[in-house]
Short mmCIF file of C-alpha atoms in Angstrom, two decimals:
data_model
loop_
_atom_site.label_atom_id
_atom_site.label_comp_id
_atom_site.label_asym_id
_atom_site.label_seq_id
_atom_site.Cartn_x
_atom_site.Cartn_y
_atom_site.Cartn_z
CA MET A 179 21.24 -10.03 127.95
CA ILE A 180 18.56 -11.97 125.93
CA LEU A 181 16.91 -8.71 125.35
CA LEU A 182 19.54 -7.15 123.64
CA VAL A 183 19.88 -10.51 121.64
CA LEU A 184 16.22 -10.07 120.60
CA LEU A 185 16.71 -6.66 119.73
CA LEU A 186 19.84 -7.10 117.44
CA LYS A 187 17.77 -9.75 115.75
CA GLY A 188 14.87 -7.88 115.18
CA ALA A 189 17.14 -4.94 113.80
CA LEU A 190 18.88 -7.51 111.34
CA TRP A 191 15.89 -9.68 110.80
CA LYS A 192 15.67 -8.42 106.81
CA LEU A 193 19.17 -8.72 106.50
CA THR A 194 19.40 -12.21 108.10
CA ALA A 195 16.59 -13.23 105.60
CA ALA A 196 18.56 -12.04 102.62
CA GLN A 197 21.40 -14.10 103.95
CA PHE A 198 19.13 -17.38 103.99
CA ARG A 199 17.42 -16.50 100.53
CA SER A 200 20.90 -16.11 99.02
CA GLY A 201 22.09 -19.19 100.53
CA ALA A 202 19.18 -21.08 99.13
CA LYS A 203 19.95 -19.23 95.97
CA MET A 204 23.58 -20.60 96.01
CA ARG A 205 22.46 -24.11 96.78
CA LYS A 206 20.45 -24.05 93.52
CA LEU A 207 23.14 -23.18 91.54
CA GLN A 208 25.34 -25.51 92.72
CA PRO A 209 24.81 -27.91 89.63
CA ARG A 210 25.89 -25.13 87.68
CA VAL A 211 28.84 -24.19 89.41
CA ALA A 212 30.26 -28.03 89.54
CA ALA A 213 29.54 -28.05 85.53
CA LEU A 214 31.74 -24.76 85.35
CA LYS A 215 34.55 -26.25 87.28
CA GLU A 216 34.41 -29.38 85.07
CA ARG A 217 34.44 -27.13 82.10
CA TYR A 218 37.45 -24.84 83.23
CA GLY A 219 39.36 -27.42 85.14
CA ASP A 220 42.42 -25.80 85.84
CA GLU A 221 41.84 -22.35 84.40
CA LYS A 222 41.17 -20.66 87.44
CA MET A 223 40.99 -16.93 86.46
CA LYS A 224 38.24 -17.99 83.22
CA MET A 225 36.21 -19.97 85.97
CA GLN A 226 36.04 -17.11 88.17
CA GLN A 227 35.11 -14.92 85.62
CA ALA A 228 32.35 -17.43 84.54
CA MET A 229 31.13 -17.87 88.17
CA MET A 230 30.88 -14.18 88.64
CA GLU A 231 28.56 -13.89 85.21
CA LEU A 232 26.46 -16.37 86.53
CA TYR A 233 26.21 -14.84 90.08
CA LYS A 234 25.19 -11.62 88.25
CA LYS A 235 22.95 -13.47 85.94
CA GLU A 236 21.02 -14.80 88.48
CA LYS A 237 21.31 -12.05 90.96
CA VAL A 238 22.97 -13.99 93.44
CA ASN A 239 25.36 -12.18 96.01
CA PRO A 240 28.20 -14.73 97.48
CA ILE A 241 29.07 -12.32 100.34
CA SER A 242 25.72 -11.42 101.60
CA GLY A 243 25.64 -14.13 103.74
CA CYS A 244 28.53 -12.62 105.87
CA MET A 245 26.63 -9.05 106.78
CA PRO A 246 24.99 -10.63 109.92
CA ILE A 247 27.80 -12.16 111.52
CA LEU A 248 29.86 -9.02 110.75
CA VAL A 249 27.51 -6.89 112.80
CA THR A 250 26.69 -9.67 115.71
CA PHE A 251 30.51 -10.36 116.04
CA PRO A 252 31.65 -7.25 117.89
CA VAL A 253 28.42 -7.36 120.14
CA PHE A 254 29.95 -10.87 121.01
CA ILE A 255 33.31 -9.56 121.73
CA GLY A 256 32.24 -6.53 123.93
CA LEU A 257 29.92 -8.94 125.90
CA MET A 258 32.60 -11.21 126.48
CA ARG A 259 34.99 -8.67 127.84
CA VAL A 260 32.17 -7.11 129.96
CA LEU A 261 31.14 -10.58 131.28
CA SER A 262 35.02 -11.16 132.20
CA GLU A 263 35.97 -8.28 133.35
CA SER A 264 32.90 -6.13 135.29
CA LEU A 265 32.74 -6.40 138.90
CA GLU A 266 29.06 -6.11 138.86
CA LEU A 267 28.28 -8.93 137.09
CA ARG A 268 30.18 -11.69 139.37
CA GLN A 269 27.99 -13.60 141.07
CA ALA A 270 25.00 -12.65 139.16
CA SER A 271 22.59 -15.59 138.49
CA PHE A 272 20.49 -16.16 135.56
CA ILE A 273 18.63 -19.34 136.19
CA GLY A 274 18.84 -22.49 138.40
CA TRP A 275 22.42 -23.76 138.11
CA ILE A 276 24.09 -20.63 136.82
CA ARG A 277 25.09 -18.72 139.93
CA ASP A 278 27.52 -16.85 137.90
CA LEU A 279 27.31 -14.98 134.33
CA SER A 280 31.03 -14.24 134.33
CA ALA A 281 32.04 -17.62 135.14
CA PRO A 282 32.01 -20.89 132.74
CA ASP A 283 28.49 -23.44 133.02
CA PRO A 284 29.46 -25.71 135.73
CA PHE A 285 27.45 -28.69 134.51
CA PHE A 286 28.03 -27.81 130.66
CA VAL A 287 24.37 -27.76 129.93
CA LEU A 288 24.54 -24.56 128.07
CA PRO A 289 27.67 -25.57 125.67
CA LEU A 290 25.49 -28.88 125.14
CA LEU A 291 22.30 -26.76 124.17
CA TYR A 292 24.22 -24.75 121.73
CA VAL A 293 25.79 -28.28 120.24
CA LEU A 294 22.10 -29.10 119.61
CA ILE A 295 20.79 -25.56 117.87
CA MET A 296 24.21 -25.53 115.78
CA SER A 297 23.38 -29.22 115.12
CA ALA A 298 19.80 -28.69 114.07
CA THR A 299 21.05 -25.64 112.07
CA GLN A 300 22.94 -27.73 110.12
CA TRP A 301 20.07 -30.32 109.35
CA LEU A 302 17.96 -27.57 108.13
CA SER A 303 20.41 -26.26 105.72
CA PRO A 304 21.74 -28.87 103.64
CA ALA A 305 25.44 -29.28 102.50
CA PRO A 306 26.18 -27.79 98.90
CA ILE A 307 26.52 -30.19 96.29
CA GLY A 308 29.92 -31.24 95.48
CA MET A 309 31.34 -30.45 98.97
CA ASP A 310 35.00 -32.00 99.83
CA PRO A 311 34.56 -34.96 102.07
CA ALA A 312 37.25 -33.25 104.35
CA GLN A 313 35.02 -30.19 104.72
CA GLN A 314 31.89 -32.46 105.19
CA LYS A 315 33.76 -33.94 108.04
CA MET A 316 34.75 -30.74 109.66
CA MET A 317 31.41 -29.41 109.23
CA LYS A 318 30.13 -32.34 111.54
CA ILE A 319 33.03 -32.12 114.18
CA MET A 320 32.21 -28.11 114.34
CA PRO A 321 29.33 -28.63 116.89
CA LEU A 322 31.58 -30.50 119.12
CA LEU A 323 34.55 -28.39 118.99
CA PHE A 324 32.44 -25.42 119.60
CA ALA A 325 31.08 -27.37 122.76
CA VAL A 326 34.38 -27.63 123.97
CA MET A 327 35.22 -24.30 123.18
CA PHE A 328 32.24 -23.08 125.19
CA ALA A 329 32.66 -25.10 128.20
CA PHE A 330 35.56 -22.68 129.07
CA PHE A 331 33.52 -19.33 128.29
CA PRO A 332 31.51 -17.27 130.49
CA ALA A 333 28.03 -18.81 130.93
CA GLY A 334 26.69 -15.30 129.73
CA THR A 335 28.64 -15.56 126.49
CA VAL A 336 27.18 -19.02 125.68
CA LEU A 337 23.73 -17.79 126.61
CA TYR A 338 24.10 -15.31 123.83
CA TRP A 339 25.05 -17.38 121.45
CA ILE A 340 22.20 -20.11 122.75
CA VAL A 341 19.60 -17.41 122.10
CA ASN A 342 21.15 -15.96 118.94
CA GLY A 343 21.64 -19.12 117.31
CA GLY A 344 17.79 -20.30 118.60
CA VAL A 345 16.36 -17.11 116.90
CA SER A 346 18.56 -17.52 113.73
CA LEU A 347 17.14 -21.15 113.39
CA LEU A 348 13.53 -20.31 113.99
CA GLN A 349 13.89 -17.50 111.61
CA GLN A 350 15.67 -20.17 108.77
CA TRP A 351 12.96 -22.55 109.66
CA LEU A 352 10.19 -19.93 108.85
CA ILE A 353 11.75 -18.53 106.00
CA THR A 354 12.29 -22.03 104.49
CA ARG A 355 8.94 -23.27 105.33
CA TYR A 356 6.78 -20.24 104.33
CA GLU A 357 8.76 -18.56 101.33
CA LYS A 358 9.45 -21.43 98.82
#
């Protein structure tokens, strides 16, 4: 499973790097987008057109950030089905406390590790300027919501997301540190 994640992340490395670069460009454009919102106010069509012109001029694709998740999500769904229905994987141990990859982590270590990785990812990518306070609160609560949700998922699925998130965090750190 870890090898599957590493192979998938290796195959998508350039696509994910483009996602992080696009996100950085989008953050740099936030002051200009905020100015457009002020300028056009309630005229949504004109504002959308001005934003699209800005994105085109600056060569930023706001949808490019979705591509890696569109590829990895079907793998996640397939893995979840395999882990919950495969008889061969029942009682398949991984490390120490995890005696069954198809059952939830009995000590909730894996969901807590995912919270740490998700929090570090959020810390590494600052919130866009002008984000709604309700959205900011939701972003802070998201790691806890995922921890609760992952507490009931098969340990193998949570392990998949930990490795996936950890590799993404490493890639994001490398890109922000060395490609300025």
